[in-house]
Coordinates of N, CA and C in Angstrom, one line a residue:
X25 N -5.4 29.5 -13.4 CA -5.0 29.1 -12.1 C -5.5 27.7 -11.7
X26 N -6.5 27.0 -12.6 CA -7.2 25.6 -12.0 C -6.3 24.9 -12.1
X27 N -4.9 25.0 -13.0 CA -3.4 23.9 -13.1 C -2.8 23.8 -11.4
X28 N -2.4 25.5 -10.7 CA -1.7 25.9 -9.9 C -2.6 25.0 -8.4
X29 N -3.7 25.2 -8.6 CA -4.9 24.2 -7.9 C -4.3 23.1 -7.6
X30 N -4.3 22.6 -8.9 CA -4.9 21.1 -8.8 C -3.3 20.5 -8.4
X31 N -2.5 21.2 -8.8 CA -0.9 20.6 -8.2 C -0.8 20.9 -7.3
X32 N -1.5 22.1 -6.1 CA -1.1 22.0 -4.8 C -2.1 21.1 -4.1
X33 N -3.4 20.8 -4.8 CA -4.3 19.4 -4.1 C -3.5 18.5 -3.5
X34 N -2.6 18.1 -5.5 CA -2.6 16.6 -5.6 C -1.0 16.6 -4.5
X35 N -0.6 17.6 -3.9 CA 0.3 17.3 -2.7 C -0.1 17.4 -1.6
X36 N -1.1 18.5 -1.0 CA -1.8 18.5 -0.1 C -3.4 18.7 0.1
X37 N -3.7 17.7 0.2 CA -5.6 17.4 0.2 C -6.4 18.5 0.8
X38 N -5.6 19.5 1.6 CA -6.6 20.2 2.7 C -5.8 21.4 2.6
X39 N -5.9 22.6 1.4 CA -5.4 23.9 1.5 C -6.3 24.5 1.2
X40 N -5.9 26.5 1.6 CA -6.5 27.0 1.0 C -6.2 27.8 0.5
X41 N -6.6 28.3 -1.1 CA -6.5 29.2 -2.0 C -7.0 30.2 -1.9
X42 N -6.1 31.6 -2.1 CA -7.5 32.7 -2.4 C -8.5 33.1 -1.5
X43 N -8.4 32.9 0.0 CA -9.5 32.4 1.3 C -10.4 31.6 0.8
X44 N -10.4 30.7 -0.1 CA -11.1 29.5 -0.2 C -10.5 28.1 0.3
X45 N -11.5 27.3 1.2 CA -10.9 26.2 1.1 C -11.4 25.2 0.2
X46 N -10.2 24.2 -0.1 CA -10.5 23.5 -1.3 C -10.1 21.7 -0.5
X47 N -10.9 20.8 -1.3 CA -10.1 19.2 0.2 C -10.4 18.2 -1.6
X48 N -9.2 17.7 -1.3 CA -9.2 16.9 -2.5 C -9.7 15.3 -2.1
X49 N -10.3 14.7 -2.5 CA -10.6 13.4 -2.4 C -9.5 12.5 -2.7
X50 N -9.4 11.3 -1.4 CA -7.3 10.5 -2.0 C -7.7 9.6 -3.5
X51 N -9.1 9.6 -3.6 CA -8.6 8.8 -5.1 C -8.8 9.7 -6.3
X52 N -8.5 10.7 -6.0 CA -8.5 11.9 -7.2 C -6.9 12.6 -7.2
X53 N -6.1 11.6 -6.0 CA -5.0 12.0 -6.0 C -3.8 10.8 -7.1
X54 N -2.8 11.2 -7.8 CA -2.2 10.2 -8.3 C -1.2 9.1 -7.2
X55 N -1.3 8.1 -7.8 CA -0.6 6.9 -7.1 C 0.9 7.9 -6.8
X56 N 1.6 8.3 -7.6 CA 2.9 8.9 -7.4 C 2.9 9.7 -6.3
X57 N 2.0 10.4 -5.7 CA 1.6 11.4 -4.3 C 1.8 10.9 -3.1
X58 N 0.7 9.2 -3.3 CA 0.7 8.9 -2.6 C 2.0 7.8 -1.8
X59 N 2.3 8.2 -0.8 CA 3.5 7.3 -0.1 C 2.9 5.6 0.4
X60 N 3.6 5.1 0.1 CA 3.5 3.7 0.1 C 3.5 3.1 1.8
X61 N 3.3 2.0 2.3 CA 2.9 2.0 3.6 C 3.3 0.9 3.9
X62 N 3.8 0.3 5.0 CA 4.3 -0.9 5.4 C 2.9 -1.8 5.9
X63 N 2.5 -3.1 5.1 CA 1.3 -3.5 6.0 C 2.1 -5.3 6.2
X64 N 1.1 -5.6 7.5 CA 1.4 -6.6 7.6 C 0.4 -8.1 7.6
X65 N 1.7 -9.4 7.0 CA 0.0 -10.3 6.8 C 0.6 -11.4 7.5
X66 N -0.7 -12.2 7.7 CA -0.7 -13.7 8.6 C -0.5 -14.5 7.3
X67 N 0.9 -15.6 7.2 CA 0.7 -16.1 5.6 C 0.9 -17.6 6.7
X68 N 0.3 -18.7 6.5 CA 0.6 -20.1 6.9 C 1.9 -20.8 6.5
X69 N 3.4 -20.2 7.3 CA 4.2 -20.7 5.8 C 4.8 -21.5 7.2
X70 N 5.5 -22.8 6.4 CA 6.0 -23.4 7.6 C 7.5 -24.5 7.3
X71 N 7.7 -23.8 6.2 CA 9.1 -24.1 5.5 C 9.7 -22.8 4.3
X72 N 11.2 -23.3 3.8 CA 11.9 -22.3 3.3 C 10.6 -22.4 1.9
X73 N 10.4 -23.9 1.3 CA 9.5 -23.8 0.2 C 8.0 -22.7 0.6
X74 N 7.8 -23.0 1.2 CA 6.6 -21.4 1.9 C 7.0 -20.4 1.4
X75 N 7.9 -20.1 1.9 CA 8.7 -18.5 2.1 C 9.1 -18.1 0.7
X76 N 9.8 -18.7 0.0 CA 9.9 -19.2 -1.4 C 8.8 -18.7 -2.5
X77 N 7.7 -19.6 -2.1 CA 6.7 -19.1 -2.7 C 6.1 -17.8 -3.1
X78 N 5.6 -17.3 -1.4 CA 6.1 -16.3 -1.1 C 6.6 -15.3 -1.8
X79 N 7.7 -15.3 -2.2 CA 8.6 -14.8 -2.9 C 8.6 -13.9 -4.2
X80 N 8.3 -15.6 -5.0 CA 8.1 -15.9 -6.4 C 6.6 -15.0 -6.5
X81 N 5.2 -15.1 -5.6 CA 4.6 -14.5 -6.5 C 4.4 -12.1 -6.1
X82 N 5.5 -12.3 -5.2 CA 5.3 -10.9 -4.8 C 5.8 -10.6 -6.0
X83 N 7.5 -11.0 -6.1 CA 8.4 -10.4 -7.4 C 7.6 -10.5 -8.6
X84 N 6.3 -11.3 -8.4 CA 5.7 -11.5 -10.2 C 4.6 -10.0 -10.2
X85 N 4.0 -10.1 -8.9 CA 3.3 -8.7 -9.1 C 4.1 -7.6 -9.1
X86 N 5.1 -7.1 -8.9 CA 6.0 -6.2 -8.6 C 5.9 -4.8 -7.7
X87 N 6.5 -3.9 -7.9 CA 5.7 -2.4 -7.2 C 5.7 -2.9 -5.7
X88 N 6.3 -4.0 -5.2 CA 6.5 -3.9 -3.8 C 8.1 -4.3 -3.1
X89 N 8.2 -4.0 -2.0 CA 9.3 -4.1 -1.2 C 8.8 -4.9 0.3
X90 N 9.4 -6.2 0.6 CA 8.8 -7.3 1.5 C 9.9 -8.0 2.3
X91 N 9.7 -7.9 3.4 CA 10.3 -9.1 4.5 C 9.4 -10.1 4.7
X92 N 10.3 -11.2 5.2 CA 9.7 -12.2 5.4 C 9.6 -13.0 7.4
X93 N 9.3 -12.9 7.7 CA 9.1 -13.2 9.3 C 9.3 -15.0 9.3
X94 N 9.6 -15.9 8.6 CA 9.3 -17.4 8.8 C 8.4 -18.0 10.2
X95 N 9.5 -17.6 11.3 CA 9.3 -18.4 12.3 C 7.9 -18.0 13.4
X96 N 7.5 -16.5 12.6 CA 6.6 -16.1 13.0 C 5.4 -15.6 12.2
X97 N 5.7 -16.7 10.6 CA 4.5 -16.7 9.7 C 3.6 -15.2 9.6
X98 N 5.3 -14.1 9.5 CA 4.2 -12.8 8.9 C 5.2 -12.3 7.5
X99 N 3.8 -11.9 6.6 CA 5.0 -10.9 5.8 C 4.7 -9.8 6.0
X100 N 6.0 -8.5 5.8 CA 5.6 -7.2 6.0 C 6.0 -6.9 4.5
X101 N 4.8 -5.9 3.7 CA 4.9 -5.2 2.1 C 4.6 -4.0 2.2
X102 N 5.9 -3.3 1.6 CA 5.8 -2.0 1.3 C 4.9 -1.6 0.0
X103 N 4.2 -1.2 -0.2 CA 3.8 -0.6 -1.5 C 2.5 0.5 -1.7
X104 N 2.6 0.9 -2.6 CA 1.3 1.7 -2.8 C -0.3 1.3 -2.9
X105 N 0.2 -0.7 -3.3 CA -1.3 -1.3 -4.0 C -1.8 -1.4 -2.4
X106 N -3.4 -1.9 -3.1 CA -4.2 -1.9 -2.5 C -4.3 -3.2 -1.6
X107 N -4.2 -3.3 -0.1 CA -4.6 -4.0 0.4 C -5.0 -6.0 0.4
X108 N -6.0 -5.5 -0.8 CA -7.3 -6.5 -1.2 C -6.0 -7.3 -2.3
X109 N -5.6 -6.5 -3.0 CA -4.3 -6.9 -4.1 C -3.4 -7.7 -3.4
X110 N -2.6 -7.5 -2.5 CA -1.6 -7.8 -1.6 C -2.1 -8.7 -1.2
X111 N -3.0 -9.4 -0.4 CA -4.0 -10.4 0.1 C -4.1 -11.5 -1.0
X112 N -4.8 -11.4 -2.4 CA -5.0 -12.2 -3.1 C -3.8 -12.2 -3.6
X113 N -2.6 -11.8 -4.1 CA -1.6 -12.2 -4.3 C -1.1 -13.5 -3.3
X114 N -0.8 -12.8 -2.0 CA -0.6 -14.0 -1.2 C -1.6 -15.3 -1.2
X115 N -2.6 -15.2 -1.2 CA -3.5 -16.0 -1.4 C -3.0 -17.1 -2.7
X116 N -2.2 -16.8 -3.2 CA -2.0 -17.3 -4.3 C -0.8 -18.3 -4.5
X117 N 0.0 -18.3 -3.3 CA 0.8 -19.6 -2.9 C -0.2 -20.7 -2.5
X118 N -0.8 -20.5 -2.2 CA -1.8 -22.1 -1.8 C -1.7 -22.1 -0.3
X119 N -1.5 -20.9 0.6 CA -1.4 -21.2 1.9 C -2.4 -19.6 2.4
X120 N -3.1 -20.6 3.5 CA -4.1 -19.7 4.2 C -2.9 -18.3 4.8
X121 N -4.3 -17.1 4.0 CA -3.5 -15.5 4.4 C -4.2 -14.9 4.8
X122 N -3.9 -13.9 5.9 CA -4.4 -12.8 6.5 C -4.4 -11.6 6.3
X123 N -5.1 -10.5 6.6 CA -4.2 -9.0 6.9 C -4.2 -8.6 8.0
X124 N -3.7 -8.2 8.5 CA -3.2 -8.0 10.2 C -3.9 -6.9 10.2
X125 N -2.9 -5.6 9.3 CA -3.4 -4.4 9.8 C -1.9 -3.8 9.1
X126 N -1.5 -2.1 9.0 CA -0.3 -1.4 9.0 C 0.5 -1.4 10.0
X127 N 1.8 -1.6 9.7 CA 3.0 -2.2 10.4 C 3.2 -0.3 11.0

């Protein structure tokens, strides 16, 4: 039964089995579980070359889905990665970046 367990965890963190309760910890859960989230960042961009950039290094990391805000210097990224990831990637056009917070 620890299979039957561990597959109703890794969908919901907080059941209970058996009149046992069981609470799974989210990094004991697989990336595939978890749903991806819209966050949003402050990127310094102030032309199409910005935006561009931009661009070029999301599509290099991959695993995300992104708008671009120009005129109001935000991006919004879908994805599963982490935060800190998403940040230094942006960080990596050469223009001062932020994280706002989840869209």
């Amino acid at each position: 039964m620890a299979c039957l367990v561990q597959q109703l965890l890794m969908r919901e963190p907080n059941i209970q089995y058996n009149n046992k309760k069981y609470r799974c910890r989210p990094e004991h859960i697989p990336s595939c579980f978890i749903k991806s989230q819209k966050q949003e960042f402050f990127v310094d961009m102030t032309c199409e070359g910005c935006s561009g950039a931009v661009t070029r290094v999301l599509n290099k990391l991959g695993g995300v889905q992104f708008e671009i805000d120009l005129p109001n210097k935000k991006v919004f990224i879908e994805s599963d990665k982490d935060t800190d990831v998403l940040l230094e990637t942006l960080k990596k056009t050469g223009k001062a970046a932020n994280y706002i917070g989840p869209k």
